[in-house]
Amino acid sequence: MAYKITSMFGQQEGFRTKGHSGIDFATPDSTPLKAVEDGIAQVVDYGSANAGLTVKIKFNGNEEVIYGHMEKASVHTGDIVHKGDLIGYSGHSGHVVSSSGNGAHLHLGLKDGNGQFQDPSQYISDIQNMNNPNYVQNVTEKMPEVHDKIDILPDSSSIFEQVGELFNTIQLVDYSSFVQVIQQSFQFLFVHASFLYDIIACIF
């Protein structure tokens, strides 16, 4: 579901005294809101003023993404969040202005490391697609991958680094007698690394 943008960054409608500090999306009450960055959550409740119940995600040091006018937060201050995680639900808390309905919407803001508001347009696609079934959430843990081949290029001297990475992966996977034989073989390769590299260089 795509959420209609009702106000862009810098836009100054009649009810504003200065340009808009973020982007507003027409999200009905209780719309699940997902994180658009990896970072640390901060929950602030401004009551009936400003952006009401607000969740901020701090990332890259002091930068932060701001979700305003929320109905409920599902994270707490200090929580580590990853892109795609549920952080709460949209609402119409705080000070909202609407010609119809209850003014429910998401105010999305972005501040740089100096605390200055920036245009958060880079996150429009993430917000528009955050509740699509095909929205891909950030994977926090991945199983180590073992590649079935090692690329050897004429101008590459990193072959033994690649072998080393594979060797370390094998060490983590199993300690069966079969794997021990493979480990010993790789140890032999490293002992004779200089000699083998000279042979490979001559071939190419």
PDB file of C-alpha atoms in Angstrom:
ATOM      1  CA  MET A   1       0.000   0.000   0.000  1.00  0.00           C
ATOM      2  CA  ALA A   2       1.354   3.416  -0.949  1.00  0.00           C
ATOM      3  CA  TYR A   3       0.767   6.300   1.431  1.00  0.00           C
ATOM      4  CA  LYS A   4      -0.137   9.646  -0.103  1.00  0.00           C
ATOM      5  CA  ILE A   5       2.333  12.437   0.602  1.00  0.00           C
ATOM      6  CA  THR A   6       0.390  15.410   1.960  1.00  0.00           C
ATOM      7  CA  SER A   7       3.284  17.782   2.642  1.00  0.00           C
ATOM      8  CA  MET A   8       6.845  17.865   1.348  1.00  0.00           C
ATOM      9  CA  PHE A   9      10.001  19.086   3.036  1.00  0.00           C
ATOM     10  CA  GLY A  10      10.186  22.880   2.997  1.00  0.00           C
ATOM     11  CA  GLN A  11       6.556  23.273   1.937  1.00  0.00           C
ATOM     12  CA  GLN A  12       4.789  26.174   3.638  1.00  0.00           C
ATOM     13  CA  GLU A  13       1.031  25.828   3.726  1.00  0.00           C
ATOM     14  CA  GLY A  14      -1.185  28.565   5.118  1.00  0.00           C
ATOM     15  CA  PHE A  15      -1.164  27.153   8.632  1.00  0.00           C
ATOM     16  CA  ARG A  16       2.660  27.078   8.860  1.00  0.00           C
ATOM     17  CA  THR A  17       4.804  29.973   9.979  1.00  0.00           C
ATOM     18  CA  LYS A  18       7.872  28.477   8.277  1.00  0.00           C
ATOM     19  CA  GLY A  19       8.793  25.716   5.840  1.00  0.00           C
ATOM     20  CA  HIS A  20       7.905  22.145   6.773  1.00  0.00           C
ATOM     21  CA  SER A  21      10.698  20.351   8.639  1.00  0.00           C
ATOM     22  CA  GLY A  22       9.859  16.903   7.243  1.00  0.00           C
ATOM     23  CA  ILE A  23       7.529  14.928   4.994  1.00  0.00           C
ATOM     24  CA  ASP A  24       3.953  13.986   5.915  1.00  0.00           C
ATOM     25  CA  PHE A  25       2.426  10.679   4.812  1.00  0.00           C
ATOM     26  CA  ALA A  26      -1.319  10.011   5.022  1.00  0.00           C
ATOM     27  CA  THR A  27      -1.191   6.928   7.240  1.00  0.00           C
ATOM     28  CA  PRO A  28      -4.433   5.893   8.985  1.00  0.00           C
ATOM     29  CA  ASP A  29      -4.371   5.361  12.750  1.00  0.00           C
ATOM     30  CA  SER A  30      -2.624   2.136  13.817  1.00  0.00           C
ATOM     31  CA  THR A  31      -0.552   1.792  10.622  1.00  0.00           C
ATOM     32  CA  PRO A  32       2.567  -0.268  11.453  1.00  0.00           C
ATOM     33  CA  LEU A  33       5.705   1.857  11.110  1.00  0.00           C
ATOM     34  CA  LYS A  34       9.055   0.304  10.212  1.00  0.00           C
ATOM     35  CA  ALA A  35      12.591   1.548  10.785  1.00  0.00           C
ATOM     36  CA  VAL A  36      14.380   2.972   7.746  1.00  0.00           C
ATOM     37  CA  GLU A  37      17.821   2.884   9.372  1.00  0.00           C
ATOM     38  CA  ASP A  38      19.816   0.733  11.754  1.00  0.00           C
ATOM     39  CA  GLY A  39      20.348   2.617  14.993  1.00  0.00           C
ATOM     40  CA  ILE A  40      19.353   3.278  18.589  1.00  0.00           C
ATOM     41  CA  ALA A  41      15.786   4.220  19.489  1.00  0.00           C
ATOM     42  CA  GLN A  42      14.763   7.203  21.569  1.00  0.00           C
ATOM     43  CA  VAL A  43      11.121   7.667  22.583  1.00  0.00           C
ATOM     44  CA  VAL A  44       9.889  11.192  23.387  1.00  0.00           C
ATOM     45  CA  ASP A  45       6.322  12.234  24.231  1.00  0.00           C
ATOM     46  CA  TYR A  46       5.564  15.915  23.656  1.00  0.00           C
ATOM     47  CA  GLY A  47       1.971  15.436  24.798  1.00  0.00           C
ATOM     48  CA  SER A  48      -0.531  17.566  22.896  1.00  0.00           C
ATOM     49  CA  ALA A  49       2.199  19.798  21.454  1.00  0.00           C
ATOM     50  CA  ASN A  50       4.614  19.482  18.576  1.00  0.00           C
ATOM     51  CA  ALA A  51       4.825  15.942  17.122  1.00  0.00           C
ATOM     52  CA  GLY A  52       3.195  14.244  20.106  1.00  0.00           C
ATOM     53  CA  LEU A  53       4.464  10.722  20.696  1.00  0.00           C
ATOM     54  CA  THR A  54       7.717  10.552  18.747  1.00  0.00           C
ATOM     55  CA  VAL A  55      10.290   7.863  18.042  1.00  0.00           C
ATOM     56  CA  LYS A  56      13.772   8.878  16.942  1.00  0.00           C
ATOM     57  CA  ILE A  57      16.362   6.523  15.504  1.00  0.00           C
ATOM     58  CA  LYS A  58      19.908   7.732  16.026  1.00  0.00           C
ATOM     59  CA  PHE A  59      22.453   6.485  13.476  1.00  0.00           C
ATOM     60  CA  ASN A  60      25.886   7.395  12.132  1.00  0.00           C
ATOM     61  CA  GLY A  61      26.760   9.108  15.375  1.00  0.00           C
ATOM     62  CA  ASN A  62      24.368  12.015  15.895  1.00  0.00           C
ATOM     63  CA  GLU A  63      22.117  11.785  12.819  1.00  0.00           C
ATOM     64  CA  GLU A  64      18.515  10.839  13.487  1.00  0.00           C
ATOM     65  CA  VAL A  65      15.309   9.851  11.705  1.00  0.00           C
ATOM     66  CA  ILE A  66      12.170  11.163  13.388  1.00  0.00           C
ATOM     67  CA  TYR A  67       8.687   9.577  13.395  1.00  0.00           C
ATOM     68  CA  GLY A  68       6.059  11.980  14.744  1.00  0.00           C
ATOM     69  CA  HIS A  69       2.349  11.942  15.731  1.00  0.00           C
ATOM     70  CA  MET A  70       2.477   8.258  16.654  1.00  0.00           C
ATOM     71  CA  GLU A  71      -0.292   6.382  18.434  1.00  0.00           C
ATOM     72  CA  LYS A  72       1.940   3.830  20.148  1.00  0.00           C
ATOM     73  CA  ALA A  73       5.641   2.978  20.305  1.00  0.00           C
ATOM     74  CA  SER A  74       6.766  -0.641  20.312  1.00  0.00           C
ATOM     75  CA  VAL A  75      10.373   0.203  21.210  1.00  0.00           C
ATOM     76  CA  HIS A  76      11.961   1.838  24.245  1.00  0.00           C
ATOM     77  CA  THR A  77      14.723   4.384  24.582  1.00  0.00           C
ATOM     78  CA  GLY A  78      18.068   2.618  24.185  1.00  0.00           C
ATOM     79  CA  ASP A  79      16.732  -0.271  22.098  1.00  0.00           C
ATOM     80  CA  ILE A  80      18.839  -1.286  19.097  1.00  0.00           C
ATOM     81  CA  VAL A  81      16.708  -1.382  15.953  1.00  0.00           C
ATOM     82  CA  HIS A  82      17.427  -2.621  12.465  1.00  0.00           C
ATOM     83  CA  LYS A  83      16.018  -1.479   9.155  1.00  0.00           C
ATOM     84  CA  GLY A  84      12.597  -3.075   8.705  1.00  0.00           C
ATOM     85  CA  ASP A  85      11.921  -3.551  12.428  1.00  0.00           C
ATOM     86  CA  LEU A  86       8.523  -2.510  13.768  1.00  0.00           C
ATOM     87  CA  ILE A  87       8.948   0.620  15.905  1.00  0.00           C
ATOM     88  CA  GLY A  88       5.299   1.460  16.574  1.00  0.00           C
ATOM     89  CA  TYR A  89       2.025   2.613  15.046  1.00  0.00           C
ATOM     90  CA  SER A  90       0.939   5.861  13.419  1.00  0.00           C
ATOM     91  CA  GLY A  91      -1.696   8.105  14.917  1.00  0.00           C
ATOM     92  CA  HIS A  92      -2.607  11.740  15.375  1.00  0.00           C
ATOM     93  CA  SER A  93      -0.965  12.638  18.687  1.00  0.00           C
ATOM     94  CA  GLY A  94       0.471  16.084  19.302  1.00  0.00           C
ATOM     95  CA  HIS A  95      -0.514  19.179  17.341  1.00  0.00           C
ATOM     96  CA  VAL A  96      -2.134  18.244  14.029  1.00  0.00           C
ATOM     97  CA  VAL A  97      -4.024  20.354  11.508  1.00  0.00           C
ATOM     98  CA  SER A  98      -6.549  18.765   9.159  1.00  0.00           C
ATOM     99  CA  SER A  99      -9.451  20.023   7.100  1.00  0.00           C
ATOM    100  CA  SER A 100     -11.127  16.617   7.350  1.00  0.00           C
ATOM    101  CA  GLY A 101     -10.853  13.509   9.487  1.00  0.00           C
ATOM    102  CA  ASN A 102      -8.724  13.405  12.633  1.00  0.00           C
ATOM    103  CA  GLY A 103      -5.455  14.447  11.020  1.00  0.00           C
ATOM    104  CA  ALA A 104      -3.852  11.001  11.303  1.00  0.00           C
ATOM    105  CA  HIS A 105      -0.520  10.951   9.502  1.00  0.00           C
ATOM    106  CA  LEU A 106       3.154  10.171   9.847  1.00  0.00           C
ATOM    107  CA  HIS A 107       5.569  13.065  10.083  1.00  0.00           C
ATOM    108  CA  LEU A 108       8.982  11.831   8.953  1.00  0.00           C
ATOM    109  CA  GLY A 109      11.924  14.060   9.781  1.00  0.00           C
ATOM    110  CA  LEU A 110      15.682  13.853   9.377  1.00  0.00           C
ATOM    111  CA  LYS A 111      18.420  15.706  11.281  1.00  0.00           C
ATOM    112  CA  ASP A 112      22.102  15.781  10.432  1.00  0.00           C
ATOM    113  CA  GLY A 113      24.913  15.449  12.949  1.00  0.00           C
ATOM    114  CA  ASN A 114      24.634  19.151  13.802  1.00  0.00           C
ATOM    115  CA  GLY A 115      20.939  18.934  14.649  1.00  0.00           C
ATOM    116  CA  GLN A 116      19.799  20.670  11.456  1.00  0.00           C
ATOM    117  CA  PHE A 117      16.710  19.429   9.620  1.00  0.00           C
ATOM    118  CA  GLN A 118      17.406  17.849   6.236  1.00  0.00           C
ATOM    119  CA  ASP A 119      15.187  16.660   3.382  1.00  0.00           C
ATOM    120  CA  PRO A 120      14.233  13.012   4.163  1.00  0.00           C
ATOM    121  CA  SER A 121      13.145  12.285   0.566  1.00  0.00           C
ATOM    122  CA  GLN A 122      15.680   9.448   0.384  1.00  0.00           C
ATOM    123  CA  TYR A 123      13.336   7.436   2.622  1.00  0.00           C
ATOM    124  CA  ILE A 124      10.138   7.936   0.630  1.00  0.00           C
ATOM    125  CA  SER A 125      10.390   4.553  -1.060  1.00  0.00           C
ATOM    126  CA  ASP A 126      11.087   2.807   2.261  1.00  0.00           C
ATOM    127  CA  ILE A 127       8.013   4.355   3.873  1.00  0.00           C
ATOM    128  CA  GLN A 128       5.782   3.708   0.859  1.00  0.00           C
ATOM    129  CA  ASN A 129       6.774   0.025   0.838  1.00  0.00           C
ATOM    130  CA  MET A 130       7.270  -0.669   4.536  1.00  0.00           C
ATOM    131  CA  ASN A 131       4.080  -2.743   4.795  1.00  0.00           C
ATOM    132  CA  ASN A 132       4.236  -4.468   1.421  1.00  0.00           C
ATOM    133  CA  PRO A 133       4.445  -8.269   1.743  1.00  0.00           C
ATOM    134  CA  ASN A 134       7.609  -8.179  -0.359  1.00  0.00           C
ATOM    135  CA  TYR A 135       9.311  -5.549   1.804  1.00  0.00           C
ATOM    136  CA  VAL A 136      12.721  -6.985   2.629  1.00  0.00           C
ATOM    137  CA  GLN A 137      13.707  -6.530   6.260  1.00  0.00           C
ATOM    138  CA  ASN A 138      17.312  -6.198   7.298  1.00  0.00           C
ATOM    139  CA  VAL A 139      18.858  -9.543   8.329  1.00  0.00           C
ATOM    140  CA  THR A 140      20.763  -9.105  11.564  1.00  0.00           C
ATOM    141  CA  GLU A 141      22.544 -12.437  11.505  1.00  0.00           C
ATOM    142  CA  LYS A 142      23.795 -14.411   8.549  1.00  0.00           C
ATOM    143  CA  MET A 143      25.271 -17.892   8.368  1.00  0.00           C
ATOM    144  CA  PRO A 144      28.852 -17.960   7.081  1.00  0.00           C
ATOM    145  CA  GLU A 145      29.019 -18.669   3.373  1.00  0.00           C
ATOM    146  CA  VAL A 146      31.512 -21.164   1.935  1.00  0.00           C
ATOM    147  CA  HIS A 147      32.285 -20.508  -1.719  1.00  0.00           C
ATOM    148  CA  ASP A 148      32.871 -23.517  -3.934  1.00  0.00           C
ATOM    149  CA  LYS A 149      35.721 -21.891  -5.811  1.00  0.00           C
ATOM    150  CA  ILE A 150      38.462 -19.319  -5.386  1.00  0.00           C
ATOM    151  CA  ASP A 151      39.101 -16.801  -8.134  1.00  0.00           C
ATOM    152  CA  ILE A 152      42.745 -16.648  -9.261  1.00  0.00           C
ATOM    153  CA  LEU A 153      43.577 -13.641 -11.421  1.00  0.00           C
ATOM    154  CA  PRO A 154      46.913 -12.925 -13.147  1.00  0.00           C
ATOM    155  CA  ASP A 155      47.342  -9.680 -11.206  1.00  0.00           C
ATOM    156  CA  SER A 156      46.055 -10.959  -7.889  1.00  0.00           C
ATOM    157  CA  SER A 157      48.274 -11.842  -4.949  1.00  0.00           C
ATOM    158  CA  SER A 158      45.395 -12.469  -2.547  1.00  0.00           C
ATOM    159  CA  ILE A 159      44.879 -16.143  -3.317  1.00  0.00           C
ATOM    160  CA  PHE A 160      46.233 -17.239   0.028  1.00  0.00           C
ATOM    161  CA  GLU A 161      44.066 -14.720   1.879  1.00  0.00           C
ATOM    162  CA  GLN A 162      41.030 -16.300   0.197  1.00  0.00           C
ATOM    163  CA  VAL A 163      42.271 -19.766   1.127  1.00  0.00           C
ATOM    164  CA  GLY A 164      42.773 -18.523   4.687  1.00  0.00           C
ATOM    165  CA  GLU A 165      39.191 -17.288   4.913  1.00  0.00           C
ATOM    166  CA  LEU A 166      37.916 -20.649   3.696  1.00  0.00           C
ATOM    167  CA  PHE A 167      40.219 -22.407   6.155  1.00  0.00           C
ATOM    168  CA  ASN A 168      38.876 -20.351   9.079  1.00  0.00           C
ATOM    169  CA  THR A 169      35.283 -21.054   8.015  1.00  0.00           C
ATOM    170  CA  ILE A 170      35.971 -24.787   7.937  1.00  0.00           C
ATOM    171  CA  GLN A 171      37.409 -24.540  11.446  1.00  0.00           C
ATOM    172  CA  LEU A 172      34.091 -23.172  12.689  1.00  0.00           C
ATOM    173  CA  VAL A 173      31.908 -25.735  10.936  1.00  0.00           C
ATOM    174  CA  ASP A 174      33.082 -29.185  11.965  1.00  0.00           C
ATOM    175  CA  TYR A 175      35.903 -31.149  13.592  1.00  0.00           C
ATOM    176  CA  SER A 176      35.311 -34.527  12.011  1.00  0.00           C
ATOM    177  CA  SER A 177      38.266 -36.566  10.830  1.00  0.00           C
ATOM    178  CA  PHE A 178      37.488 -35.684   7.234  1.00  0.00           C
ATOM    179  CA  VAL A 179      37.623 -31.959   7.935  1.00  0.00           C
ATOM    180  CA  GLN A 180      40.803 -32.400   9.982  1.00  0.00           C
ATOM    181  CA  VAL A 181      42.463 -33.895   6.908  1.00  0.00           C
ATOM    182  CA  ILE A 182      41.371 -30.870   4.874  1.00  0.00           C
ATOM    183  CA  GLN A 183      42.678 -28.542   7.568  1.00  0.00           C
ATOM    184  CA  GLN A 184      46.044 -30.260   7.549  1.00  0.00           C
ATOM    185  CA  SER A 185      46.149 -29.906   3.771  1.00  0.00           C
ATOM    186  CA  PHE A 186      45.558 -26.177   4.010  1.00  0.00           C
ATOM    187  CA  GLN A 187      48.211 -25.899   6.694  1.00  0.00           C
ATOM    188  CA  PHE A 188      50.617 -27.569   4.275  1.00  0.00           C
ATOM    189  CA  LEU A 189      49.638 -25.028   1.598  1.00  0.00           C
ATOM    190  CA  PHE A 190      50.407 -22.124   3.874  1.00  0.00           C
ATOM    191  CA  VAL A 191      53.759 -23.542   4.896  1.00  0.00           C
ATOM    192  CA  HIS A 192      54.684 -23.740   1.213  1.00  0.00           C
ATOM    193  CA  ALA A 193      52.820 -20.597   0.192  1.00  0.00           C
ATOM    194  CA  SER A 194      55.761 -18.786  -1.337  1.00  0.00           C
ATOM    195  CA  PHE A 195      56.756 -21.774  -3.475  1.00  0.00           C
ATOM    196  CA  LEU A 196      53.196 -22.365  -4.714  1.00  0.00           C
ATOM    197  CA  TYR A 197      52.670 -18.695  -5.555  1.00  0.00           C
ATOM    198  CA  ASP A 198      55.791 -18.718  -7.742  1.00  0.00           C
ATOM    199  CA  ILE A 199      54.395 -21.719  -9.642  1.00  0.00           C
ATOM    200  CA  ILE A 200      50.997 -20.023 -10.136  1.00  0.00           C
ATOM    201  CA  ALA A 201      52.680 -16.809 -11.313  1.00  0.00           C
ATOM    202  CA  CYS A 202      54.638 -18.741 -13.918  1.00  0.00           C
ATOM    203  CA  ILE A 203      51.472 -20.447 -15.222  1.00  0.00           C
ATOM    204  CA  PHE A 204      49.687 -17.146 -15.757  1.00  0.00           C
TER     205      PHE A 204
END
